Coordinates of C-alpha atoms in Angstrom, one line a residue:
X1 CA 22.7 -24.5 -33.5
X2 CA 24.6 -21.9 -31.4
X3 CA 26.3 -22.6 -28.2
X4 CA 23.8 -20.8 -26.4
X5 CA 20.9 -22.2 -27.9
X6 CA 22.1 -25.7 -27.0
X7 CA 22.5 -24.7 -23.7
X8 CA 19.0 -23.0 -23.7
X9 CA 17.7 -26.4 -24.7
X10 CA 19.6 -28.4 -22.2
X11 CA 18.3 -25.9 -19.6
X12 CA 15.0 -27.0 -20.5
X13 CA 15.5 -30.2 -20.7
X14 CA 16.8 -30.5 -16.8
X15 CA 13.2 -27.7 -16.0
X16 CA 11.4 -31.1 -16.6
X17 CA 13.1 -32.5 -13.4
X18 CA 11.1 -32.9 -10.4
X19 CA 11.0 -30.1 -8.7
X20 CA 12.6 -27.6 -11.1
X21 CA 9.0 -26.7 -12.8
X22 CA 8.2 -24.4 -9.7
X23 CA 10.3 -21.5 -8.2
X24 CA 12.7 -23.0 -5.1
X25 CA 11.7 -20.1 -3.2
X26 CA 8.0 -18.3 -3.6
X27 CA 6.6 -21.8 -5.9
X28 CA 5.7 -19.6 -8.4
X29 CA 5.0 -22.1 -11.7
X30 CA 7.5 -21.7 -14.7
X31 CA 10.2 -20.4 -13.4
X32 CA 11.9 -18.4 -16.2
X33 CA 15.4 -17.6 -14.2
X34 CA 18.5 -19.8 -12.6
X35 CA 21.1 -19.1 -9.9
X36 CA 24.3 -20.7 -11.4
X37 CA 26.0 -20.3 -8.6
X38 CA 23.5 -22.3 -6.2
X39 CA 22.2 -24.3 -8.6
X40 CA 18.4 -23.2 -8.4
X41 CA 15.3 -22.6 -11.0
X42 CA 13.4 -19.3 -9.5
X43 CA 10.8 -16.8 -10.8
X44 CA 11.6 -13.4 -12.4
X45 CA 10.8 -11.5 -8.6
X46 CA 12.9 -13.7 -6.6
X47 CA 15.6 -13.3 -9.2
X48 CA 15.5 -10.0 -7.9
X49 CA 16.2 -10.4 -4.4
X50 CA 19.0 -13.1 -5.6
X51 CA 20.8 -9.6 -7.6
X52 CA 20.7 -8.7 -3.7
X53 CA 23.5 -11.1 -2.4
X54 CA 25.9 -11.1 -5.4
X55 CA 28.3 -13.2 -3.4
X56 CA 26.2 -15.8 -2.8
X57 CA 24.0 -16.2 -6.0
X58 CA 24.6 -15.1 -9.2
X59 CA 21.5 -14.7 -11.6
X60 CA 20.9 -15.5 -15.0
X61 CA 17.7 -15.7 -17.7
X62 CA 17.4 -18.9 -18.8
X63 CA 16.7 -17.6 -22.5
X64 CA 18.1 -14.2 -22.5
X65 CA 21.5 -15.1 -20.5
X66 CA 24.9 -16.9 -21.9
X67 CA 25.3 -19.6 -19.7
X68 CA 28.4 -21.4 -19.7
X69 CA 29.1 -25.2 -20.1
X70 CA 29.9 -26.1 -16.6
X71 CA 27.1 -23.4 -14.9
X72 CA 24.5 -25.8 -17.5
X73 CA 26.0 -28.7 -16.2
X74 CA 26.1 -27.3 -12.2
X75 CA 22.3 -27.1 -12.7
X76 CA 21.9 -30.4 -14.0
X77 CA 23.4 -31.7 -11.1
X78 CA 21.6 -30.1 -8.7
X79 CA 18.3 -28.6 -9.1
X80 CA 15.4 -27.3 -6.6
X81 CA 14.7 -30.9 -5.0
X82 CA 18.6 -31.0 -4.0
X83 CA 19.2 -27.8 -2.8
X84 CA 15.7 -27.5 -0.6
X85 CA 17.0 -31.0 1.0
X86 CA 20.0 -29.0 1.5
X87 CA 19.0 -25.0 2.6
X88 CA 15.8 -26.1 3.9
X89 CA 16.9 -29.3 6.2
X90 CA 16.0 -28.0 9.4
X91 CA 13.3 -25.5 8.9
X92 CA 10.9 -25.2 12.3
X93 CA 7.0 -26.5 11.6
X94 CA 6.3 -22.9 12.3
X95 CA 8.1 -21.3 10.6
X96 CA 6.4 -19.4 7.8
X97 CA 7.7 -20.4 4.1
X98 CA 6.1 -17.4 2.0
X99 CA 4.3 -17.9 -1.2
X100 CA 4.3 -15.6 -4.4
X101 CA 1.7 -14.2 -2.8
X102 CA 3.5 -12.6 0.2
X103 CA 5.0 -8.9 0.4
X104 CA 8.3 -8.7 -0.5
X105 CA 10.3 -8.6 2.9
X106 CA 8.6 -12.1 3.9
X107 CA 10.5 -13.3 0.7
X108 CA 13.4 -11.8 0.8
X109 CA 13.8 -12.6 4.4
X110 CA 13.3 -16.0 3.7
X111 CA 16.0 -16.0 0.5
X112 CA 18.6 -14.6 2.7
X113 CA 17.6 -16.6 5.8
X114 CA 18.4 -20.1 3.5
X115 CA 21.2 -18.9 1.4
X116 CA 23.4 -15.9 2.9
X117 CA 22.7 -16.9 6.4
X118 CA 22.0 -20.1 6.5
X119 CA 19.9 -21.0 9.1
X120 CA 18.1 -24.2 7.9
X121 CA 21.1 -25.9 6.9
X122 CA 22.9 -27.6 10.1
X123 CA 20.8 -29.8 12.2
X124 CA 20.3 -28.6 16.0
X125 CA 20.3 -25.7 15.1
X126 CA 18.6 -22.8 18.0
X127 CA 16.5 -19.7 17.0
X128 CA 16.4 -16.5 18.4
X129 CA 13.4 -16.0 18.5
X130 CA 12.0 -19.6 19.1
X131 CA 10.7 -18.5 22.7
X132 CA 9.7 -15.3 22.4
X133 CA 11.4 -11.6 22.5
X134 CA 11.8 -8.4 23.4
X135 CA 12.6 -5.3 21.7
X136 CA 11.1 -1.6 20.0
X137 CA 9.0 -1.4 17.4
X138 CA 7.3 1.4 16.0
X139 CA 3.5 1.8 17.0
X140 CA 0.9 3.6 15.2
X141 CA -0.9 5.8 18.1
X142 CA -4.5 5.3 18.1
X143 CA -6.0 8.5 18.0
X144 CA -3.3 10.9 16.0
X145 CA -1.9 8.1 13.8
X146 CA 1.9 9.0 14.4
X147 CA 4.0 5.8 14.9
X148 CA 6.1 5.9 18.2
X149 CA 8.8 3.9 19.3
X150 CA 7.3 1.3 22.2
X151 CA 8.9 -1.9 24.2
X152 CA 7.2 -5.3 23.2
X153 CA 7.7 -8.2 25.5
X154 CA 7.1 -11.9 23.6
X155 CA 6.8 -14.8 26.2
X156 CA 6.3 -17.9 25.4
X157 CA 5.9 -18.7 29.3
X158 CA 3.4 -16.8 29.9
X159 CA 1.4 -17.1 26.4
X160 CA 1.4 -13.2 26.0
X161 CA 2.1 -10.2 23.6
X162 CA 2.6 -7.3 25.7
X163 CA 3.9 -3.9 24.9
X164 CA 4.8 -0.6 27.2
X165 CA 4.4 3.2 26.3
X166 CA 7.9 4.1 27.8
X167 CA 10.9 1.5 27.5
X168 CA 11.4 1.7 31.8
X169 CA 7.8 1.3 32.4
X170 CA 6.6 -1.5 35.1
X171 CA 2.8 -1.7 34.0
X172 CA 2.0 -2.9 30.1
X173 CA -0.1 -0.8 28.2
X174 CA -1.5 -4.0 26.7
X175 CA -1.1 -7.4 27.9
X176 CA -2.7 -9.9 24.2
X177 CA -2.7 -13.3 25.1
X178 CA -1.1 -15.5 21.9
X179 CA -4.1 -17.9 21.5
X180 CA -6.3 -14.4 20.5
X181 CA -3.6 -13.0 18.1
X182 CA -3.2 -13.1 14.7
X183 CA -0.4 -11.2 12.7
X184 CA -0.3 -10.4 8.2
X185 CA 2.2 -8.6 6.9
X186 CA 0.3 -5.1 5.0
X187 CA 3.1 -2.6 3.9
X188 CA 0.9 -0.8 1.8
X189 CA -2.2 0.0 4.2
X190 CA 0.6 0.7 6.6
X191 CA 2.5 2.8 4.6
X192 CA 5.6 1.1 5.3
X193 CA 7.6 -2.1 3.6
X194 CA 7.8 -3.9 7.2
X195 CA 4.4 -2.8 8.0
X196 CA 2.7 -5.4 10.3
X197 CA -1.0 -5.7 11.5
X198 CA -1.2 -7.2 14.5
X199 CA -5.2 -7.9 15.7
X200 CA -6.3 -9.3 19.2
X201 CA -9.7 -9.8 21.2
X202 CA -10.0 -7.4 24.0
X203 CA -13.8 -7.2 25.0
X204 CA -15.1 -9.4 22.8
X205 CA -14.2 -7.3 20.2
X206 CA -11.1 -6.9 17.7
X207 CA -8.1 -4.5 18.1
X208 CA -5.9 -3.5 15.7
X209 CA -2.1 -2.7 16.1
X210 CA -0.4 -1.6 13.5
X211 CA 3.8 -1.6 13.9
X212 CA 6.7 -1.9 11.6
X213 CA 11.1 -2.2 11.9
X214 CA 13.1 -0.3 9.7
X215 CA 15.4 -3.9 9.6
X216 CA 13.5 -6.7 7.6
X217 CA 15.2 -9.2 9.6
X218 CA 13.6 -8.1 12.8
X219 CA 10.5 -7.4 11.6
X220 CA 10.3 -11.0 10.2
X221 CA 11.4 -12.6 13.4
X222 CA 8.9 -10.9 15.3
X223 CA 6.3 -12.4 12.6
X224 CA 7.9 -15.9 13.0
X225 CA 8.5 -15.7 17.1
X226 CA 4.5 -15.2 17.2
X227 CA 3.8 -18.3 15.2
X228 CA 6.5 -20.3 17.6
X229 CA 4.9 -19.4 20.9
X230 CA 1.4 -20.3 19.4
X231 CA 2.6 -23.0 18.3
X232 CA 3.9 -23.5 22.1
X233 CA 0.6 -22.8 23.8
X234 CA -1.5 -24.7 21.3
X235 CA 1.0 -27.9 22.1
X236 CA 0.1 -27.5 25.5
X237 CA -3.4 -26.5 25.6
X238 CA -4.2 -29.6 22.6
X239 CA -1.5 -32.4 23.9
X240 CA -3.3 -34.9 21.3
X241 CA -3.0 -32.9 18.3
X242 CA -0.5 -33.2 15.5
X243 CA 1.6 -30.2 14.2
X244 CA -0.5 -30.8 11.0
X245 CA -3.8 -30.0 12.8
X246 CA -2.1 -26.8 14.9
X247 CA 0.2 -25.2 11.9
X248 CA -3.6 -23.8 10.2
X249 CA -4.6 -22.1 13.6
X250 CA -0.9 -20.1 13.7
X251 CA -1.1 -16.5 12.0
X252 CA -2.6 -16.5 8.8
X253 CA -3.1 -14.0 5.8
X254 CA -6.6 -12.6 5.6
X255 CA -9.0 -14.0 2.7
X256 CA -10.0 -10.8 1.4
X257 CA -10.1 -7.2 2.3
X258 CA -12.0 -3.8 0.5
X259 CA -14.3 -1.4 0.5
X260 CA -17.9 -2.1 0.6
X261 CA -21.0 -0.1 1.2
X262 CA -23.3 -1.3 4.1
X263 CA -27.1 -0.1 5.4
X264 CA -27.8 -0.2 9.3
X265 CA -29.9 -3.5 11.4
X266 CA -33.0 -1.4 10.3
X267 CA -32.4 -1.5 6.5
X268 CA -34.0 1.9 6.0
X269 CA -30.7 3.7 6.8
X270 CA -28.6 5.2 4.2
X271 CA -25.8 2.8 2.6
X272 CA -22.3 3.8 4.0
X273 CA -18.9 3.0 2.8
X274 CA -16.3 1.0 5.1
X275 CA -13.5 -1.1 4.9
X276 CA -14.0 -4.3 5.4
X277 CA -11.5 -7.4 6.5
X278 CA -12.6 -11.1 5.9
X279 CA -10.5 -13.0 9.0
X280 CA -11.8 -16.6 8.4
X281 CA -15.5 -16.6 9.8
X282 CA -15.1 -13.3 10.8
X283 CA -16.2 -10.5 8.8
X284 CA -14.9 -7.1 10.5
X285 CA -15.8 -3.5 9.2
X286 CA -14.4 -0.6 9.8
X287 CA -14.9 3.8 9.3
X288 CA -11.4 3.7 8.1
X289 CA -8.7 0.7 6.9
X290 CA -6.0 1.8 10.0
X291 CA -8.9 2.1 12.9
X292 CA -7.8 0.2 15.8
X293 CA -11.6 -0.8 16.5
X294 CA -14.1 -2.6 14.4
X295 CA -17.7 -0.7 13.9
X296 CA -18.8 -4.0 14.2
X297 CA -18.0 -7.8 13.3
X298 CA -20.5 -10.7 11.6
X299 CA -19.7 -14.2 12.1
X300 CA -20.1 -16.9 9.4
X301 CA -21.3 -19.8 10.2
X302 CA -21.9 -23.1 8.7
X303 CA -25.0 -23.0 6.1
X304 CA -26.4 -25.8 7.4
X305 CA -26.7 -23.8 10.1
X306 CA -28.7 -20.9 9.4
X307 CA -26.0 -18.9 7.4
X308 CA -26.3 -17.9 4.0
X309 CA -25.1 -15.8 1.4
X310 CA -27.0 -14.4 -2.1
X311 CA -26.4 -12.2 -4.6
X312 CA -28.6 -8.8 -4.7
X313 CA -30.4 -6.8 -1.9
X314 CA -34.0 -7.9 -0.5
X315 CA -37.1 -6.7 -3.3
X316 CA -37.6 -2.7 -1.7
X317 CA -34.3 -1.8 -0.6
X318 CA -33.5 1.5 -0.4
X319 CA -30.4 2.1 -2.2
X320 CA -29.1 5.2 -2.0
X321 CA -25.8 4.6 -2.9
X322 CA -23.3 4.9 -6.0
X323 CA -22.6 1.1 -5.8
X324 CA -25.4 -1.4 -6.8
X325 CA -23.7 -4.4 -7.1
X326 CA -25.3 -6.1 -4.1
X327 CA -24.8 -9.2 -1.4
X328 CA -27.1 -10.1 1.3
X329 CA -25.8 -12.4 4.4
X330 CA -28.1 -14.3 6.4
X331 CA -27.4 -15.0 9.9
X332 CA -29.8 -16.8 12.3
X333 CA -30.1 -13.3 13.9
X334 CA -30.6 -11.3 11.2
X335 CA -29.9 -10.2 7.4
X336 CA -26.7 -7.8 6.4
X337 CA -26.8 -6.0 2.6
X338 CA -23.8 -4.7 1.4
X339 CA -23.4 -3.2 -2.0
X340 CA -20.3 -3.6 -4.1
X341 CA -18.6 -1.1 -6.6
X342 CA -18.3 -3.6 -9.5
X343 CA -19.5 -7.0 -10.0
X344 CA -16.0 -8.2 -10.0
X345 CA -15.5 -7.3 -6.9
X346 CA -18.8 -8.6 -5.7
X347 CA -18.2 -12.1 -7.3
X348 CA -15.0 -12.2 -5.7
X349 CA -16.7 -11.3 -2.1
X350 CA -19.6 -14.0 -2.9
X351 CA -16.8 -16.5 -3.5
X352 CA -14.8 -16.0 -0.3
X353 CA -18.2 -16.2 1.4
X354 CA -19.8 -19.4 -0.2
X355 CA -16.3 -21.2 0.8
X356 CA -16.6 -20.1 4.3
X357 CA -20.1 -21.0 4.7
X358 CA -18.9 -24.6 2.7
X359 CA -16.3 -25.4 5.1
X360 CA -17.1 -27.3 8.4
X361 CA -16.4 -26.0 11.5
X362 CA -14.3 -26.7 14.6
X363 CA -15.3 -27.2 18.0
X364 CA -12.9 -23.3 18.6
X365 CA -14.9 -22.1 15.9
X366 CA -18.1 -23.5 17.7
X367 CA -17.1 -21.5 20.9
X368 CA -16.2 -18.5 18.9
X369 CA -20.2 -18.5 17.3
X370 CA -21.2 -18.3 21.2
X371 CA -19.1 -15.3 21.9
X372 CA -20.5 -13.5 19.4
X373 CA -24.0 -14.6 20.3
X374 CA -23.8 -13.3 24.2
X375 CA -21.5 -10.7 24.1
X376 CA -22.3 -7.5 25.3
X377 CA -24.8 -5.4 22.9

């Protein structure tokens, strides 16, 4: 047996170690990659970002790589479990720890916030941005979709998002109160690696920002400040609650977005295509994905209470369109029919919809149902 095949086997030998099976950063399973100099198993994408901050980790495949005698033994002594106990001692409850899943600036922001700068390792530790901030981002305009620099003012004392069209202006354009906001990283609707979607209620209905910072870092502590003054107001507003029972209702990734087609309240109109966006129990659609207003907005209830979901379109639908794949949703109002362009896509709709319907709902979620019920027609 060669030298490097013994330490190939060793290496896999220590992967059985709790803790090693998943990636230390993303939890991607199997990861197929080590940091010698940290002491880390990770996956093949955040060995990547690791090749980014050669003088703090240095990279190697576990099969493909010569490793050394003491870099086997470094790993042996260390491992995921160690070194999370270690980067990650202090991480805040709302802060958001990205999965393999997330865009590539949430990760890398996160490998370089543990390792190069360090910011989860001392105890007491302060953040930045743990109570609010202030700043330019760039701003997709509403109407001609050019992105313009604007002032945005994060305060946790006053619970609100607000952000100005010129840097010296008195008077917000926009004043979004935090407990309405939720914020998803989408660089590739947005065009931009740092692209983030911001949405609020204003009217009852949902707005969409869309921003992005040329610096990661910024971008990322925008995206974590949010969470932290939520976090904030929710403490406040829900005194009794754990951090457990608040981290859920803090920003969160949406469960599905895509194109569908979709007929009119009449079901005799022609099927159009729009973009829709599955936020929870709300189901949003939209003429185009970067609109700033819904078209409209169907909220999902329980099943036991009135709310349902099939496969297929009602017996005499007109169909006029390309895509037959079809879903209707019952409401206690009314039926919608949608059509999907494969039946892929329209199992993986009927899933996300059947698990929201499944799931019980909170007394927030009760309240929401009753907006949606009495708001202006």
């Amino acid at each position: 047996m060669s030298v490097n095949e013994r330490a190939t086997r060793t290496l896999r030998e220590i992967l059985q170690n709790p803790g090693n099976d998943l990636c230390a950063d993303c939890g991607a399973p199997d990861p197929g990659w080590g940091s010698c100099s940290l002491g880390v198993f990770i996956c093949l994408d955040c060995s990547g970002i690791h090749r980014n901050i050669p003088d703090i980790s240095k990279v190697k495949s576990l099969n493909l790589s010569h490793w050394e005698d003491h870099e086997v033994k470094f790993m042996a002594e260390n491992g995921n479990k160690l070194m999370k106990s270690k980067y990650e001692a202090t991480v805040p409850v709302y802060y958001y720890k990205p999965t393999r899943k997330d865009c590539q600036v949430l990760r890398e922001q996160w490998i370089r916030a543990k390792y190069e700068r360090k910011e989860f390792s001392e105890p007491g530790q302060s953040f930045a941005y743990e109570e609010g901030m202030y700043g330019i981002l760039m701003k997709r305009g509403r109407d001609n979709g050019q992105f313009l620099s604007r002032r945005f003012v994060l305060s946790e004392r006053e619970g609100t998002l607000k952000y100005f069209t010129k840097y010296d202006a008195r008077e917000p354009k926009a004043i979004l109160k935090v407990d309405t906001i939720n914020a998803t990283f989408q660089p590739e609707k947005i065009g931009h690696p740092n692209g983030l979607q911001i949405t609020y209620l204003k009217d009852y209905s949902t707005r969409n920002i869309f921003v992005y910072h040329d610096n990661g870092k910024e971008i990322v502590d925008w995206f974590n400040s949010i969470r932290a003054v939520q976090l904030h107001y929710l403490k406040v507003a829900f005194p009794g609650a754990t951090d457990g029972e608040l981290i859920p209702r803090l920003t969160r990734n949406f469960l599905k977005e895509g194109y569908m087609e979709k007929t009119g309240p009449r079901q005799t109109e022609g099927f159009k295509k729009r973009w829709f966006t599955l936020d929870h129990r709300r189901l949003m659609y939209f003429k185009d994905p970067l609109d700033a207003f819904a078209k409209g907005e169907v909220f999902l209830g329980n099943k036991d209470h009135g709310y349902s979901v099939t496969t297929g379109l009602p017996a005499g639908t007109y169909c006029n369109g390309a895509w037959q794949h079809g879903i209707t949703i019952g409401t206690p109002d009314r039926c919608f029919l949608f059509t999907c362009e494969t039946e892929s896509d329209q199992q993986d709709w009927l899933k996300h919809f059947s698990d929201v319907m499944s799931a019980q709902m909170s007394p927030q979620e009760y309240t929401m149902e009753a907006l949606f019920k009495h708001r202006p027609g």
